[in-house]
Structures are given as C-alpha cells and as structure tokens.
Amino acid sequence: MQTDRCKRRVRSDSMGWHDHQCKRKPWKDGFCKQHHPTGVAKREEEKEKRYQEKSARDPWRLLQNALGRIKDLEAEVARLKGKEPK
C-alpha cells in the first residue's frame, strides 16, 4: 500500500471489476476527504435523512396514515355514540 495515497480500496469497472488504492492524497488518518470515515458517516446520515423526508411525502404512505387516522376517528365516534343518553 502506498503511503502517499488514500488508504481506501475502490472498485473500478473500466478494466473489469477489480480493486485498487484510491489515487487521492491523504488528508487525515491516511484517508482523503471523500473516504475519511467521519465524512462517510456524515454523508450516510444526510442520505438517510433525505430518504426519510422523501418517503414521508410518498402518496402510499400518506394514504396509509390517512386510513389509520380515519379508523381511529370512527372508533372514537362509535365510543362516544355508545355513551350518549337516549
């Protein structure tokens, strides 16, 4: 492993699927900025947050939430009707 390059092994499909050492210069702890574990973790966290926001706006999820709320409200109405004096 060359010490003047990033430690990360990356895949390349240009000449068949094989690994090679990242060609970027090391930035911290032997990793480049792109492959440093703290940067990778931060990007994964941001990606997960974007996914959660996108899935919250998904029509299917909105429909499921609405149907669940309707079911709860119908149960509440039935409970209140049962307690009304006749």
N, CA, C and O atoms as a DFTB+ gen file, in Angstrom:
344 C
 N C O
     1  1       0.845      -1.169       0.000
     2  2       0.000       0.000       0.000
     3  2       0.896       1.240       0.000
     4  3       1.832       1.345       0.793
     5  1       0.598       2.156      -0.885
     6  2       1.383       3.384      -0.983
     7  2       0.912       4.378       0.065
     8  3      -0.286       4.618       0.212
     9  1       1.869       4.958       0.797
    10  2       1.506       5.874       1.873
    11  2       1.217       7.284       1.374
    12  3       0.661       8.092       2.118
    13  1       1.574       7.593       0.149
    14  2       1.301       8.928      -0.385
    15  2      -0.076       9.006      -1.046
    16  3      -0.403       9.998      -1.697
    17  1      -0.882       7.949      -0.873
    18  2      -2.227       7.903      -1.424
    19  2      -3.207       7.500      -0.329
    20  3      -2.809       6.964       0.705
    21  1      -4.481       7.760      -0.560
    22  2      -5.538       7.391       0.373
    23  2      -5.518       5.884       0.626
    24  3      -5.218       5.104      -0.278
    25  1      -5.839       5.474       1.859
    26  2      -5.835       4.042       2.222
    27  2      -6.978       3.250       1.610
    28  3      -6.894       2.028       1.494
    29  1      -8.029       3.924       1.225
    30  2      -9.261       3.255       0.794
    31  2      -9.060       2.460      -0.498
    32  3      -8.422       2.925      -1.443
    33  1      -9.617       1.260      -0.512
    34  2      -9.639       0.441      -1.725
    35  2     -10.946       0.756      -2.448
    36  3     -12.013       0.733      -1.836
    37  1     -10.870       1.045      -3.726
    38  2     -12.055       1.381      -4.512
    39  2     -12.146       0.445      -5.707
    40  3     -11.148      -0.115      -6.162
    41  1     -13.359       0.293      -6.200
    42  2     -13.587      -0.582      -7.353
    43  2     -13.554       0.220      -8.641
    44  3     -13.936       1.389      -8.683
    45  1     -13.096      -0.430      -9.668
    46  2     -13.086       0.184     -10.986
    47  2     -13.627      -0.828     -11.970
    48  3     -13.200      -1.983     -11.979
    49  1     -14.566      -0.403     -12.801
    50  2     -15.100      -1.325     -13.798
    51  2     -14.552      -1.012     -15.184
    52  3     -14.989      -1.601     -16.173
    53  1     -13.600      -0.091     -15.263
    54  2     -13.061       0.260     -16.577
    55  2     -12.253      -0.881     -17.184
    56  3     -12.239      -1.050     -18.403
    57  1     -11.593      -1.650     -16.358
    58  2     -10.802      -2.776     -16.856
    59  2     -11.229      -4.047     -16.130
    60  3     -10.386      -4.790     -15.628
    61  1     -12.498      -4.291     -16.074
    62  2     -13.002      -5.424     -15.311
    63  2     -13.136      -5.006     -13.861
    64  3     -12.555      -4.006     -13.439
    65  1     -13.891      -5.760     -13.109
    66  2     -14.133      -5.403     -11.715
    67  2     -12.940      -5.792     -10.870
    68  3     -12.754      -6.968     -10.555
    69  1     -12.137      -4.825     -10.504
    70  2     -11.019      -5.086      -9.603
    71  2     -10.836      -3.899      -8.674
    72  3     -11.285      -2.790      -8.963
    73  1     -10.174      -4.146      -7.561
    74  2      -9.919      -3.102      -6.579
    75  2      -8.568      -2.455      -6.849
    76  3      -7.646      -3.085      -7.367
    77  1      -8.478      -1.198      -6.490
    78  2      -7.199      -0.515      -6.495
    79  2      -7.229       0.551      -5.402
    80  3      -8.297       0.911      -4.907
    81  1      -6.088       1.038      -5.042
    82  2      -5.994       2.047      -4.000
    83  2      -6.455       3.393      -4.562
    84  3      -6.125       3.745      -5.694
    85  1      -7.215       4.136      -3.767
    86  2      -7.679       5.457      -4.179
    87  2      -6.468       6.323      -4.532
    88  3      -5.438       6.267      -3.859
    89  1      -6.597       7.105      -5.571
    90  2      -5.459       7.883      -6.069
    91  2      -5.327       9.254      -5.427
    92  3      -4.369       9.974      -5.708
    93  1      -6.261       9.627      -4.577
    94  2      -6.200      10.946      -3.948
    95  2      -5.137      10.992      -2.851
    96  3      -4.728       9.966      -2.307
    97  1      -4.712      12.202      -2.549
    98  2      -3.713      12.383      -1.499
    99  2      -4.377      12.234      -0.136
   100  3      -5.529      12.629       0.044
   101  1      -3.646      11.661       0.830
   102  2      -4.229      11.519       2.171
   103  2      -4.442      12.881       2.815
   104  3      -3.640      13.800       2.647
   105  1      -5.541      12.990       3.559
   106  2      -5.919      14.244       4.189
   107  2      -5.791      14.122       5.705
   108  3      -5.171      14.968       6.350
   109  1      -6.376      13.069       6.270
   110  2      -6.333      12.854       7.711
   111  2      -6.383      11.358       7.967
   112  3      -7.179      10.649       7.351
   113  1      -5.552      10.878       8.856
   114  2      -5.500       9.462       9.232
   115  2      -5.260       8.554       8.030
   116  3      -5.648       7.386       8.055
   117  1      -4.636       9.063       6.994
   118  2      -4.327       8.256       5.819
   119  2      -5.451       8.165       4.800
   120  3      -5.320       7.463       3.797
   121  1      -6.554       8.863       5.041
   122  2      -7.686       8.852       4.112
   123  2      -7.811      10.222       3.451
   124  3      -7.435      11.238       4.035
   125  1      -8.342      10.242       2.228
   126  2      -8.670      11.507       1.572
   127  2      -9.974      12.027       2.180
   128  3     -10.619      11.333       2.966
   129  1     -10.357      13.250       1.812
   130  2     -11.586      13.830       2.379
   131  2     -12.814      12.999       2.039
   132  3     -13.712      12.855       2.869
   133  1     -12.864      12.458       0.844
   134  2     -14.038      11.691       0.414
   135  2     -14.179      10.392       1.202
   136  3     -15.295       9.998       1.539
   137  1     -13.085       9.733       1.496
   138  2     -13.148       8.401       2.104
   139  2     -12.893       8.381       3.610
   140  3     -12.907       7.310       4.216
   141  1     -12.660       9.543       4.229
   142  2     -12.429       9.558       5.672
   143  2     -13.713       9.093       6.371
   144  3     -14.797       9.549       6.009
   145  1     -13.616       8.203       7.357
   146  2     -14.807       7.623       7.997
   147  2     -15.802       8.647       8.547
   148  3     -17.008       8.410       8.479
   149  1     -15.339       9.773       9.088
   150  2     -16.287      10.759       9.611
   151  2     -17.087      11.391       8.480
   152  3     -18.284      11.632       8.632
   153  1     -16.441      11.661       7.348
   154  2     -17.151      12.224       6.201
   155  2     -18.138      11.241       5.609
   156  3     -19.243      11.613       5.216
   157  1     -17.729       9.976       5.548
   158  2     -18.612       8.935       5.019
   159  2     -19.837       8.795       5.912
   160  3     -20.958       8.695       5.414
   161  1     -19.634       8.787       7.225
   162  2     -20.753       8.659       8.167
   163  2     -21.700       9.856       8.054
   164  3     -22.919       9.691       8.102
   165  1     -21.147      11.051       7.905
   166  2     -21.973      12.252       7.780
   167  2     -22.813      12.201       6.508
   168  3     -23.996      12.541       6.535
   169  1     -22.213      11.779       5.393
   170  2     -22.961      11.678       4.138
   171  2     -24.044      10.618       4.222
   172  3     -25.139      10.816       3.696
   173  1     -23.763       9.506       4.869
   174  2     -24.773       8.454       5.035
   175  2     -25.940       8.956       5.877
   176  3     -27.098       8.656       5.587
   177  1     -25.630       9.722       6.922
   178  2     -26.677      10.278       7.780
   179  2     -27.557      11.258       6.988
   180  3     -28.781      11.233       7.109
   181  1     -26.930      12.114       6.184
   182  2     -27.682      13.065       5.364
   183  2     -28.536      12.327       4.329
   184  3     -29.671      12.715       4.055
   185  1     -27.977      11.272       3.767
   186  2     -28.710      10.474       2.779
   187  2     -29.935       9.823       3.422
   188  3     -31.013       9.811       2.828
   189  1     -29.776       9.288       4.621
   190  2     -30.888       8.662       5.335
   191  2     -31.968       9.694       5.659
   192  3     -33.160       9.406       5.552
   193  1     -31.545      10.906       6.057
   194  2     -32.496      11.969       6.368
   195  2     -33.293      12.345       5.118
   196  3     -34.510      12.512       5.193
   197  1     -32.622      12.479       3.972
   198  2     -33.316      12.796       2.715
   199  2     -34.299      11.692       2.346
   200  3     -35.400      11.971       1.870
   201  1     -33.906      10.439       2.563
   202  2     -34.779       9.310       2.258
   203  2     -36.028       9.339       3.144
   204  3     -37.140       9.115       2.665
   205  1     -35.837       9.615       4.427
   206  2     -36.974       9.670       5.347
   207  2     -37.933      10.798       4.968
   208  3     -39.150      10.620       5.008
   209  1     -37.386      11.957       4.599
   210  2     -38.230      13.077       4.185
   211  2     -38.989      12.745       2.905
   212  3     -40.169      13.070       2.768
   213  1     -38.305      12.099       1.976
   214  2     -38.951      11.739       0.708
   215  2     -40.030      10.688       0.939
   216  3     -41.114      10.779       0.364
   217  1     -39.748       9.701       1.765
   218  2     -40.733       8.640       1.992
   219  2     -41.932       9.153       2.794
   220  3     -43.030       8.607       2.681
   221  1     -41.730      10.200       3.606
   222  2     -42.850      10.777       4.346
   223  2     -43.834      11.457       3.395
   224  3     -45.019      11.558       3.711
   225  1     -43.372      11.919       2.254
   226  2     -44.236      12.565       1.262
   227  2     -44.777      11.574       0.233
   228  3     -45.520      11.971      -0.664
   229  1     -44.427      10.320       0.341
   230  2     -44.863       9.304      -0.608
   231  2     -46.386       9.138      -0.539
   232  3     -46.931       8.979       0.553
   233  1     -47.078       9.172      -1.674
   234  2     -48.543       9.060      -1.657
   235  2     -49.050       7.803      -0.951
   236  3     -50.054       7.863      -0.240
   237  1     -48.394       6.702      -1.129
   238  2     -48.818       5.459      -0.476
   239  2     -48.752       5.597       1.041
   240  3     -49.675       5.188       1.745
   241  1     -47.659       6.175       1.546
   242  2     -47.518       6.360       2.989
   243  2     -48.552       7.354       3.503
   244  3     -49.124       7.145       4.573
   245  1     -48.803       8.435       2.758
   246  2     -49.820       9.407       3.161
   247  2     -51.200       8.757       3.221
   248  3     -51.983       9.028       4.131
   249  1     -51.489       7.895       2.242
   250  2     -52.775       7.189       2.230
   251  2     -52.895       6.266       3.435
   252  3     -53.937       6.242       4.091
   253  1     -51.860       5.517       3.730
   254  2     -51.883       4.613       4.882
   255  2     -52.087       5.389       6.180
   256  3     -52.837       4.951       7.052
   257  1     -51.423       6.536       6.313
   258  2     -51.599       7.365       7.511
   259  2     -53.033       7.880       7.608
   260  3     -53.620       7.886       8.690
   261  1     -53.595       8.313       6.479
   262  2     -54.964       8.828       6.472
   263  2     -55.961       7.728       6.823
   264  3     -56.893       7.963       7.593
   265  1     -55.779       6.544       6.275
   266  2     -56.679       5.430       6.578
   267  2     -56.606       5.046       8.053
   268  3     -57.625       4.734       8.670
   269  1     -55.415       5.069       8.607
   270  2     -55.263       4.783      10.035
   271  2     -55.952       5.820      10.894
   272  3     -56.583       5.487      11.897
   273  1     -55.831       7.085      10.499
   274  2     -56.486       8.169      11.240
   275  2     -58.010       8.057      11.139
   276  3     -58.719       8.287      12.119
   277  1     -58.509       7.704       9.953
   278  2     -59.958       7.515       9.772
   279  2     -60.463       6.397      10.679
   280  3     -61.510       6.522      11.313
   281  1     -59.710       5.310      10.731
   282  2     -60.106       4.184      11.578
   283  2     -60.162       4.607      13.052
   284  3     -61.092       4.241      13.771
   285  1     -59.170       5.371      13.491
   286  2     -59.155       5.855      14.882
   287  2     -60.341       6.768      15.156
   288  3     -60.982       6.668      16.202
   289  1     -60.631       7.663      14.206
   290  2     -61.759       8.590      14.397
   291  2     -63.094       7.862      14.396
   292  3     -63.980       8.214      15.174
   293  1     -63.260       6.864      13.551
   294  2     -64.502       6.089      13.542
   295  2     -64.683       5.347      14.856
   296  3     -65.799       5.256      15.366
   297  1     -63.598       4.815      15.411
   298  2     -63.671       4.128      16.699
   299  2     -64.052       5.122      17.801
   300  3     -64.826       4.785      18.697
   301  1     -63.517       6.331      17.740
   302  2     -63.847       7.364      18.721
   303  2     -65.311       7.763      18.617
   304  3     -65.980       7.927      19.637
   305  1     -65.821       7.923      17.390
   306  2     -67.222       8.267      17.186
   307  2     -68.120       7.162      17.739
   308  3     -69.110       7.443      18.414
   309  1     -67.778       5.917      17.456
   310  2     -68.578       4.794      17.950
   311  2     -68.561       4.760      19.476
   312  3     -69.584       4.471      20.097
   313  1     -67.432       5.044      20.074
   314  2     -67.332       5.053      21.536
   315  2     -68.189       6.170      22.117
   316  3     -68.879       5.963      23.115
   317  1     -68.153       7.341      21.509
   318  2     -68.946       8.470      22.006
   319  2     -70.441       8.253      21.805
   320  3     -71.241       8.643      22.657
   321  1     -70.824       7.644      20.705
   322  2     -72.243       7.364      20.452
   323  2     -72.783       6.365      21.470
   324  3     -73.939       6.463      21.882
   325  1     -71.979       5.434      21.866
   326  2     -72.393       4.439      22.837
   327  2     -72.625       5.031      24.208
   328  3     -73.375       4.449      24.992
   329  1     -72.021       6.158      24.536
   330  2     -72.151       6.777      25.849
   331  2     -73.223       7.862      25.872
   332  3     -73.532       8.389      26.941
   333  1     -73.794       8.208      24.727
   334  2     -74.805       9.248      24.694
   335  2     -76.097       8.768      25.371
   336  3     -76.499       7.620      25.185
   337  1     -76.741       9.625      26.143
   338  2     -78.048       9.226      26.715
   339  2     -79.112       9.195      25.630
   340  3     -79.089       9.989      24.690
   341  1     -80.045       8.259      25.780
   342  2     -81.081       8.093      24.762
   343  2     -82.324       8.834      25.115
   344  3     -83.298       8.800      24.363
